[in-house]
Coordinates of C-alpha atoms in Angstrom, one line a residue:
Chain A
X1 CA 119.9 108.4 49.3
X2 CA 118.9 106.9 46.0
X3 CA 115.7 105.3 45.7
X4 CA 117.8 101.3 45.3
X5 CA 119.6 102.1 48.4
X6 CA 116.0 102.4 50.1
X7 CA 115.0 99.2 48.6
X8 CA 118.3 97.8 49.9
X9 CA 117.7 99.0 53.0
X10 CA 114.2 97.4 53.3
X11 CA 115.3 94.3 52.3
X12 CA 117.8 94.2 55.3
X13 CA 114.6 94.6 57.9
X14 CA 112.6 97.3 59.4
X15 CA 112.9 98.1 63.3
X16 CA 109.3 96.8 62.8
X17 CA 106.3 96.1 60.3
X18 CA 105.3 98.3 57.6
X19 CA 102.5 96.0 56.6
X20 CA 101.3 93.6 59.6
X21 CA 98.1 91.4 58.7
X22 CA 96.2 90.0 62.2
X23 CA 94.1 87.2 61.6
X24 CA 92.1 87.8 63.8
X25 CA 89.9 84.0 63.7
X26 CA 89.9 81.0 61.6
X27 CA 85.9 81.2 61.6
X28 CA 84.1 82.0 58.9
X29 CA 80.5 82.1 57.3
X30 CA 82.0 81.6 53.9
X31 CA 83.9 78.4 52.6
X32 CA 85.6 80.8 49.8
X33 CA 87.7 78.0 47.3
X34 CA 90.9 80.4 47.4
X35 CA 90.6 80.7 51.2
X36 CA 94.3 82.1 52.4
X37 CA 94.2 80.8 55.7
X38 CA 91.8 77.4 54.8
X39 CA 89.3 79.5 57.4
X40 CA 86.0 77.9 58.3
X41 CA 86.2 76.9 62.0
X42 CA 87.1 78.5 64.5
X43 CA 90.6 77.1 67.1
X44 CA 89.7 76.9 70.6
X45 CA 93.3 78.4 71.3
X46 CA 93.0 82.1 69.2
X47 CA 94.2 84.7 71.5
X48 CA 91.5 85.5 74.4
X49 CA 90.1 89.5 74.2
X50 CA 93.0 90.3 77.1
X51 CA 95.9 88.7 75.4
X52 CA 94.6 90.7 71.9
X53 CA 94.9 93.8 73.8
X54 CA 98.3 93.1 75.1
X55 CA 99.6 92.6 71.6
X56 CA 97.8 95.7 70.4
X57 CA 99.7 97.6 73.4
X58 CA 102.9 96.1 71.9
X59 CA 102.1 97.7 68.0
X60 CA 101.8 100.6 69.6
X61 CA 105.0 101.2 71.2
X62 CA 106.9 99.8 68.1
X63 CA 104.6 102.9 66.1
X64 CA 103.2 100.6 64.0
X65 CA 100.8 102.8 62.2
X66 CA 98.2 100.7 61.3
X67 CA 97.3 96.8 60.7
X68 CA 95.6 95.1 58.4
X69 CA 92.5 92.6 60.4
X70 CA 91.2 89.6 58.3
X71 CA 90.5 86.2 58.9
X72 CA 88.6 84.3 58.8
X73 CA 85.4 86.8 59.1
X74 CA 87.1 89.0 61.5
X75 CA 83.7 90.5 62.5
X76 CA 82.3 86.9 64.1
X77 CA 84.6 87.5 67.0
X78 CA 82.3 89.0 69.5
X79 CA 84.9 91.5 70.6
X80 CA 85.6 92.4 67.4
X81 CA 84.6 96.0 68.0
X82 CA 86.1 96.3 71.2
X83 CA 89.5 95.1 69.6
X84 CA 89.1 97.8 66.7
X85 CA 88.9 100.7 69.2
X86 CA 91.3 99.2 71.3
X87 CA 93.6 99.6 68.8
X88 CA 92.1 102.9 67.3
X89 CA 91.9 104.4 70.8
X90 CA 96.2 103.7 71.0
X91 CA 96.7 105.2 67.5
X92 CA 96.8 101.9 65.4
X93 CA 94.8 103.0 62.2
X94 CA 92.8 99.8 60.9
X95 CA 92.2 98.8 57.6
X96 CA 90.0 95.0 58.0
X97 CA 89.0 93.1 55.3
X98 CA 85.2 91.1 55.4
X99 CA 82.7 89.8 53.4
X100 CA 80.2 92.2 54.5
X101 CA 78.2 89.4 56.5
X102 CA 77.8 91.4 59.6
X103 CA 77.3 94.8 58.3
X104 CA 73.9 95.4 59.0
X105 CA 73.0 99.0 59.2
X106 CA 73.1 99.5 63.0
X107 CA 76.9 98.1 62.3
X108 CA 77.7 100.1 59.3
X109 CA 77.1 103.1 61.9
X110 CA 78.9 102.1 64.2
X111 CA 81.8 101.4 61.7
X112 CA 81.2 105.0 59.8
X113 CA 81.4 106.5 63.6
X114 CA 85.2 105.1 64.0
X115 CA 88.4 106.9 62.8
X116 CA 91.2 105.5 61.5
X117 CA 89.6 102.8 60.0
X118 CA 89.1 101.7 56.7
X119 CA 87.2 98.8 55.4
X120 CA 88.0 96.0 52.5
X121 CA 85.0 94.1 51.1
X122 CA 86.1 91.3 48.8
X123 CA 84.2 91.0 45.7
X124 CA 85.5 88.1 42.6
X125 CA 82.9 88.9 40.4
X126 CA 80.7 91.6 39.4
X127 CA 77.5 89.7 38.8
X128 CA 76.3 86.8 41.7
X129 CA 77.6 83.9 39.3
X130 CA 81.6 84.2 38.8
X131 CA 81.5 86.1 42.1
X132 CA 79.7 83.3 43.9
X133 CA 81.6 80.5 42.4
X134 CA 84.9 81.0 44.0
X135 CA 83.1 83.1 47.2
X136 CA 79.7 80.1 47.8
X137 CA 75.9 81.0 47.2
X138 CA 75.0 84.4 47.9
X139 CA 77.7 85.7 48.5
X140 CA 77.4 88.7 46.1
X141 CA 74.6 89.7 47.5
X142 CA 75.9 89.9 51.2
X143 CA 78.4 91.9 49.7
X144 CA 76.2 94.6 47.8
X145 CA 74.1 94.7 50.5
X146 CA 77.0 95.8 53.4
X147 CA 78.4 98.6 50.7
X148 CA 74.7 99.7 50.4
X149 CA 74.7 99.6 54.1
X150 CA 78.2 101.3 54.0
X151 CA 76.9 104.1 51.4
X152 CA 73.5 104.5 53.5
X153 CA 75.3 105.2 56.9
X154 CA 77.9 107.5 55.1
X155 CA 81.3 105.7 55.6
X156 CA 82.9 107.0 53.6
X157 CA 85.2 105.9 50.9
X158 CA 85.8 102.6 51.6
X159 CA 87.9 99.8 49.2
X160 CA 86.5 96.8 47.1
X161 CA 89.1 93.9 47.4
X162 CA 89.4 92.0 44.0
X163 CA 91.3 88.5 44.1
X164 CA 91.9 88.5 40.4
X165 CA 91.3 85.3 38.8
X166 CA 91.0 83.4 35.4
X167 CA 87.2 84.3 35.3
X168 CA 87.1 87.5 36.3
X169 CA 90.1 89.2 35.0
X170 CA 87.8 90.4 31.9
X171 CA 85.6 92.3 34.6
X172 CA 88.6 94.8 35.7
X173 CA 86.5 97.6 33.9
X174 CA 83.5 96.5 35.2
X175 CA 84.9 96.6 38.8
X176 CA 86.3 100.2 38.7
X177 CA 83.0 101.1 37.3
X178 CA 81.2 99.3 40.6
X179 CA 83.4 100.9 42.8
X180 CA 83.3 104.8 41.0
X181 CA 79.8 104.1 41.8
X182 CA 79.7 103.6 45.3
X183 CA 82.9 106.6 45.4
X184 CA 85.1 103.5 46.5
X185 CA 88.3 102.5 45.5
X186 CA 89.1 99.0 43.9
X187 CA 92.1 96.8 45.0
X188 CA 92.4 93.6 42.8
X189 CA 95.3 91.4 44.2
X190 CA 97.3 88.6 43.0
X191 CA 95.7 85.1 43.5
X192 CA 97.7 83.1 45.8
X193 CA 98.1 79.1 46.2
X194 CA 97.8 79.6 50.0
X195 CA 95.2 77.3 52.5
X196 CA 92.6 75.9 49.9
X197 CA 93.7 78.1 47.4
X198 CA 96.7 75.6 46.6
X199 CA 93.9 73.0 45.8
X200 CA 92.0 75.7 43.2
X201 CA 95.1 77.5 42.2
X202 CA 95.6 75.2 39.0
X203 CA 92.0 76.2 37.6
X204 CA 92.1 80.0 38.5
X205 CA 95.0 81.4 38.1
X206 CA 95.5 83.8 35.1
X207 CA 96.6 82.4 32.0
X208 CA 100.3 83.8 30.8
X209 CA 97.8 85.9 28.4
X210 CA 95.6 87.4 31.1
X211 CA 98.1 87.8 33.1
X212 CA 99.8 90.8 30.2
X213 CA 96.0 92.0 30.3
X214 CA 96.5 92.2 33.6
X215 CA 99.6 94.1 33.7
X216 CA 98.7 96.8 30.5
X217 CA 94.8 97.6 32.9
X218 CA 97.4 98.1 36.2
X219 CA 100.1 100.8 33.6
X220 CA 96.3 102.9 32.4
X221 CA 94.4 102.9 35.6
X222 CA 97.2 101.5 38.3
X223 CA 97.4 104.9 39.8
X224 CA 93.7 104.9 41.4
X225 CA 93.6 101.1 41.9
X226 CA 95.5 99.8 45.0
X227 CA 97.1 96.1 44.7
X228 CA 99.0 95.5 47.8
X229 CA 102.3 95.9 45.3
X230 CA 101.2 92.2 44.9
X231 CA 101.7 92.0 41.3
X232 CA 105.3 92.9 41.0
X233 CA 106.3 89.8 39.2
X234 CA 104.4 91.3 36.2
X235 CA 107.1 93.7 35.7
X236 CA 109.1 91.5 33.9
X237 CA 106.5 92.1 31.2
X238 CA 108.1 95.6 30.0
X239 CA 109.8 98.5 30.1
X240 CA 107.4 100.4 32.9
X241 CA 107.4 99.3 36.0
X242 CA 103.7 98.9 38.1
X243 CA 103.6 101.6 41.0
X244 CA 104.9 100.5 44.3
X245 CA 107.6 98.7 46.0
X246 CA 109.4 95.8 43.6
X247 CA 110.2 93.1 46.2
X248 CA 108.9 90.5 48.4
X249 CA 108.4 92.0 51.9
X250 CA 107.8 88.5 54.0
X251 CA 109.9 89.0 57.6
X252 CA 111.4 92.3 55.8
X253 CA 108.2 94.9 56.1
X254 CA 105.7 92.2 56.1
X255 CA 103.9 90.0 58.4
X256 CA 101.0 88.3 59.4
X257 CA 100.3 87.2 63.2
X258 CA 97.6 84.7 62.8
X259 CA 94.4 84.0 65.6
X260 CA 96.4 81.6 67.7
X261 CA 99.1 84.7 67.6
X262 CA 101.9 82.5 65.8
X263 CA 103.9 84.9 63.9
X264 CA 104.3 84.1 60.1
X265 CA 106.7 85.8 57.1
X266 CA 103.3 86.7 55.1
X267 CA 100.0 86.0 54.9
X268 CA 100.6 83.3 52.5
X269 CA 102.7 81.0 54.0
X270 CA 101.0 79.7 56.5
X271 CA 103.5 76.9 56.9
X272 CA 105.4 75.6 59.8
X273 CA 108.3 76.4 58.0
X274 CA 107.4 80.0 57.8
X275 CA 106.8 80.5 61.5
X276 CA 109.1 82.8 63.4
X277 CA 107.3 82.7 66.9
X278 CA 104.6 83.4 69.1
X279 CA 103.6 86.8 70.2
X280 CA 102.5 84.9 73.6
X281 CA 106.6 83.6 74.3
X282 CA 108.6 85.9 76.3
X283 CA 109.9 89.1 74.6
X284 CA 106.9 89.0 72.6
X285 CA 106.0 90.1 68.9
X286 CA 109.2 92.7 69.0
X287 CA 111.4 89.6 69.5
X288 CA 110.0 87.3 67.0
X289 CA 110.4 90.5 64.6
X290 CA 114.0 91.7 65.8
X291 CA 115.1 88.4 66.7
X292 CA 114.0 85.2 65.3
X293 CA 116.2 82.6 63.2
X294 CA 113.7 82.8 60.3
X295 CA 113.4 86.5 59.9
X296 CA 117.2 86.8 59.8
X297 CA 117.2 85.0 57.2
X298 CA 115.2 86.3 54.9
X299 CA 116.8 89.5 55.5
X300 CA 119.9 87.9 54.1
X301 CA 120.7 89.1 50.7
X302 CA 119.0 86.4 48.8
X303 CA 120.1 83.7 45.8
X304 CA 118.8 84.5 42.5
X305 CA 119.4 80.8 41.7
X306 CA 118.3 79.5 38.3
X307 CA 116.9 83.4 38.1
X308 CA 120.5 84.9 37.9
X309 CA 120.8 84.6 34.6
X310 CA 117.7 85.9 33.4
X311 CA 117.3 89.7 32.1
X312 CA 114.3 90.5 34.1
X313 CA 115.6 89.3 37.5
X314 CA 115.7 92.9 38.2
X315 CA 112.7 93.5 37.6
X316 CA 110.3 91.0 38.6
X317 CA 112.7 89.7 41.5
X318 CA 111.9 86.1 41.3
X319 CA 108.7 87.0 42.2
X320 CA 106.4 85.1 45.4
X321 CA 108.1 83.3 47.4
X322 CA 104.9 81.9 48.8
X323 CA 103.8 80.9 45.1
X324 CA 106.8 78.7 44.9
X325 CA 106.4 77.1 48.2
X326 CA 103.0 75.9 47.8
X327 CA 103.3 75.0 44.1
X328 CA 106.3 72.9 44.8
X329 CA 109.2 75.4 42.9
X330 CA 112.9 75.6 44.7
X331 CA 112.4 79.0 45.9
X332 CA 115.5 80.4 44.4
X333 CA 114.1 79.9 40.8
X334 CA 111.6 81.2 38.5
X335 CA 108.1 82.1 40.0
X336 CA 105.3 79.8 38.8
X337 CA 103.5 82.7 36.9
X338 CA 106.6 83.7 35.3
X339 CA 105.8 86.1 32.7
X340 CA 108.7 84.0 30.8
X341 CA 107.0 80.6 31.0
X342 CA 109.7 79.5 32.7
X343 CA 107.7 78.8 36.2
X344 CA 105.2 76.6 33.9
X345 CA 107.5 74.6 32.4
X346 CA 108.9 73.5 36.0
X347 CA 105.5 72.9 37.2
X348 CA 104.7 70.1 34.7
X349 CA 107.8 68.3 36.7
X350 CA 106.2 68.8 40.0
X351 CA 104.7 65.2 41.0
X352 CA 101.5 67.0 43.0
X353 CA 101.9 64.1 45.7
X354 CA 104.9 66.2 46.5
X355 CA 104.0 69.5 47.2
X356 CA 103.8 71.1 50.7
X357 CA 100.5 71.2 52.3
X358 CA 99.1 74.3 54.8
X359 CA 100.0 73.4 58.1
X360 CA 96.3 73.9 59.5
X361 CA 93.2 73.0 58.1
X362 CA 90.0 74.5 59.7
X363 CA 87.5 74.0 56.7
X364 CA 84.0 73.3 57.4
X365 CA 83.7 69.6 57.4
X366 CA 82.0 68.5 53.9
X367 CA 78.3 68.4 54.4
X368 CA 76.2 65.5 55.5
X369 CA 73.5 64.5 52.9
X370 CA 70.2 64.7 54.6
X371 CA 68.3 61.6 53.5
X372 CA 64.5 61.9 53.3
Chain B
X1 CA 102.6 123.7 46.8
X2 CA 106.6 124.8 46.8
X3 CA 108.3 126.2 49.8
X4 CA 111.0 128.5 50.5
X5 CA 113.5 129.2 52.5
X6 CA 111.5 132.1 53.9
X7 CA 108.2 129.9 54.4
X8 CA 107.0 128.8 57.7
X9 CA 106.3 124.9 58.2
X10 CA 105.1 122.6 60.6
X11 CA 104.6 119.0 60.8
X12 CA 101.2 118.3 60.0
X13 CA 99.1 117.5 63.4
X14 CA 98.5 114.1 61.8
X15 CA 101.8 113.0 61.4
X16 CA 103.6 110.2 63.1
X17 CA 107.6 109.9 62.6
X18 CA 108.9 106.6 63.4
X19 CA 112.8 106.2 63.1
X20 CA 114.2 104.0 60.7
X21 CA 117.9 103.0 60.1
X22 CA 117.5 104.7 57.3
X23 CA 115.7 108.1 59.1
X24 CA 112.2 107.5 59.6
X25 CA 108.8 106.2 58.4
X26 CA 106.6 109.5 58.5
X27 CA 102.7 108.1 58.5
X28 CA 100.1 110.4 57.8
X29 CA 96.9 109.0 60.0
X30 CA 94.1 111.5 57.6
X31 CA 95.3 110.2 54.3
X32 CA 97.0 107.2 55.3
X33 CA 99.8 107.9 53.3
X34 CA 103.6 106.5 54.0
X35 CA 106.3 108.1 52.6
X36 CA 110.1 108.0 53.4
X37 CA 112.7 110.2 54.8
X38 CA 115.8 109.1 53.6
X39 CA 118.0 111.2 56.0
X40 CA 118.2 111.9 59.9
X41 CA 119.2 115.4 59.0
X42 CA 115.8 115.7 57.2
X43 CA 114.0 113.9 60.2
X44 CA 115.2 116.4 62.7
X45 CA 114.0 119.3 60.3
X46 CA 111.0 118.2 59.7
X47 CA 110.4 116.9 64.0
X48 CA 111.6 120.3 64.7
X49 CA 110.8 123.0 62.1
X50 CA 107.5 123.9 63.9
X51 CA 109.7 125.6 66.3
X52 CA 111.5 128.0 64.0
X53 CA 110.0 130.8 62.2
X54 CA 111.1 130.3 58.9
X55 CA 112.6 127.4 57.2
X56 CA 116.1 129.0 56.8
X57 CA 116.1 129.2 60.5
X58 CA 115.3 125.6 61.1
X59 CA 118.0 124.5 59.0
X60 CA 121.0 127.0 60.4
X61 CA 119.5 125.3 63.7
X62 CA 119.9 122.0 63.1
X63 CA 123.0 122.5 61.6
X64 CA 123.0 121.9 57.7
X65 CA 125.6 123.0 55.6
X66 CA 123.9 126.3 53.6
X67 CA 125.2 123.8 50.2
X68 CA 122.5 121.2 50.9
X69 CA 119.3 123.7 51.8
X70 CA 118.4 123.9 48.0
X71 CA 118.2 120.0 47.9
X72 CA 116.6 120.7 51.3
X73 CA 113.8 123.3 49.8
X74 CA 113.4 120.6 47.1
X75 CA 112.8 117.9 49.6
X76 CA 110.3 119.3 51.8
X77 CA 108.4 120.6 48.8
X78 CA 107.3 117.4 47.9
X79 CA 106.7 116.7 51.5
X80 CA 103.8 119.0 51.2
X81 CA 102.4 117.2 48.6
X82 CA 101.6 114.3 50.8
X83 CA 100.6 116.9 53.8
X84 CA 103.0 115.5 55.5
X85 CA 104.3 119.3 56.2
X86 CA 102.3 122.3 56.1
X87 CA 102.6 126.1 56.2
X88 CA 101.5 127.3 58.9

């Protein structure tokens, strides 16, 4: 079978998830700018230790090898351990992402004692200021001080998670060199327009220029450097074409169940319209995933649109459908970081009172002012 | 590593098949790599080839045509690459 047919194939739906993301709260110690999942507070209805468990028992007879936890800060749930070797314990390899907040060195052992688990810390700078102004004050230094914590209690190699931005896609070098330090491996993904992130987006996103920079660092080094395939709308840039799978996975091999255990097409689309289900109705996750209206339909072959007549549909595949969404773009047209320009010039027709907004909100309310 | 019709394999202990329309999803747990097996004919050989003492035997047994075991060889060569087979 050639290797399009296999593509094919995934497009048309996997019995179940390659790539599932749990969400595991919508708390958070950090009030990050680009926040996926707008994360701050937590829902009084995210799924209860028991009915976690239950899901977890579900993954595991649909042999999905391993999940991807994140949040939120998955590690403020208090039963965030006894989750992780729930899952671990039922062979359901974990791979959670964190900002390193809770890694104190009692927890770092605890962590390097566990199996089948591999951890993401996200990093957006390489020194406290660029890092800290997308990720809040201090930030950077949580973060160094849980991989030192990491190192100390001999983890292992564990990954350094990059959202790559405007003003820090000139530290790429910078970050391998971090990461080769610490014997961990970098993953720099694609900035999204997700949660708050589709307030920031505008100011952060890479310019068309950095986004070739981008794509000529991912050709020399793209082999040690893991990305989620998230920058596959880059290939439209040349010849070669970035390791990894060239299309959007949302409802085909993708997924994200989020605390309340609402089933979504990605992580970045959380968006009524996006929802396929609960894992808590009857039939559970496997239904939502085999079964439900949305997921169908994105298993459909899809319209290129106003892509079809483009040269590098092929390659870049019209690119995020989650970018679109949240920017405002039809979804069957240009991606609004086509490498073309094409998504830009659409964008300055979007009226911004017009674009959809996530369906939940759980920032932080803004700050009081203490008055002397 | 290459392997031969005369080679005896296993499944590596870490392994996890999971069928696919396709075949099956073969997940290796140690280095958490995915790969693909784009055939149920190659799905039961590798489930299966543990059993056999050499390679040549687990493909007379599962029944594939003596035309294909070259691609077959091929295949599970690269297979070993990922660990997802072994000699044993």
């Amino acid at each position: 079978m050639s290797a399009e047919r296999l593509v094919d194939q995934m497009k048309m739906g996997l019995d179940a998830p390659i790539c599932l993301t749990w969400e595991l709260t919508y708390a958070c110690n950090l009030e990050c700018v680009h926040c996926l999942s707008s994360s701050g507070q937590r829902d009084p209805h995210e799924l209860t230790t028991e009915q976690a468990k239950t899901v977890l028992d579900e993954l595991r007879d649909l042999q999905v090898f391993y999940i991807n936890i994140g949040g939120g800060e998955p590690m403020v749930r208090r039963d965030f351990f006894e989750i992780i070797e729930h899952a671990i314990n039922n062979g359901i390899g974990v791979k959670f992402s964190t900002n390193g907040a809770f890694i104190d060195k009692k927890n770092a052992e605890r962590l390097a004692a566990l199996d089948y688990l591999d951890i993401q810390i996200s990093l957006d700078g390489t020194d406290a200021a660029t890092n800290d102004a997308v990720r809040g004050q201090g930030s950077y230094d949580t973060a160094i001080r849980a991989m030192n914590n990491l190192r100390d209690a001999g983890f292992g190699q564990f990954k350094i998670s990059v959202v790559v931005t405007r003003h820090n896609v000139d530290q790429l070098d910078q970050f391998k060199e971090l990461a080769d330090s610490y014997g961990a491996q970098l993953r720099i993904t694609r900035l999204r327009p997700a949660g708050r992130g589709a307030d920031t987006w505008h100011e952060l996103h890479p310019t068309n220029a950095q986004q070739r920079q981008i794509y000529n660092w991912l050709l020399a080094h793209g082999e040690n450097v893991l990305t989620g395939d998230s920058f596959f709308h880059l290939n439209a840039l040349g010849e070669e074409s970035l390791p990894g799978l060239n299309l959007c996975g949302a409802g085909r091999v993708v997924c994200l169940i989020d605390p309340l255990g609402d089933v979504y097409a990605c992580p970045f689309v959380i968006h009524d319209e996006f929802k396929a289900g609960t894992v808590l109705a009857d039939g559970g996750f496997t239904k939502v995933w085999r079964e439900s209206d949305l997921f169908t339909e994105l298993r459909e072959p899809q319209s290129a649109g106003a892509c079809a007549s483009c040269g590098a549909f092929d390659a870049c595949q019209g690119g995020c459908m989650a970018a679109k969404f949240f920017t405002g773009l039809p979804l069957d047209g240009p991606d609004p970081e086509c490498v073309g320009g094409d998504g830009e010039i659409l964008l300055a027709s979007v009226p911004v009172a017009l674009t959809p907004r996530p369906s939940l909100d759980h920032s932080k309310p803004p700050k009081q002012k203490v008055h002397a | 590593m290459t392997i031969t019709l005369e080679s005896s394999c296993e499944m590596h202990p870490q392994v996890a098949l999971r069928p696919e329309p396709f075949g099956a999803l073969a997940y290796h747990y140690g280095n958490r790599r995915l790969v693909f097996l784009r055939h149920p004919d190659i799905v039961r050989v590798v489930r299966n080839m543990s059993s056999h003492t050499t390679l040549r035997d687990a493909l007379t047994a599962e029944g594939v045509d003596e035309s294909r075991w070259p691609s077959f060889v091929q295949a599970l060569s690269s297979l070993t690459t990922s660990e997802i087979i072994r000699v044993r």
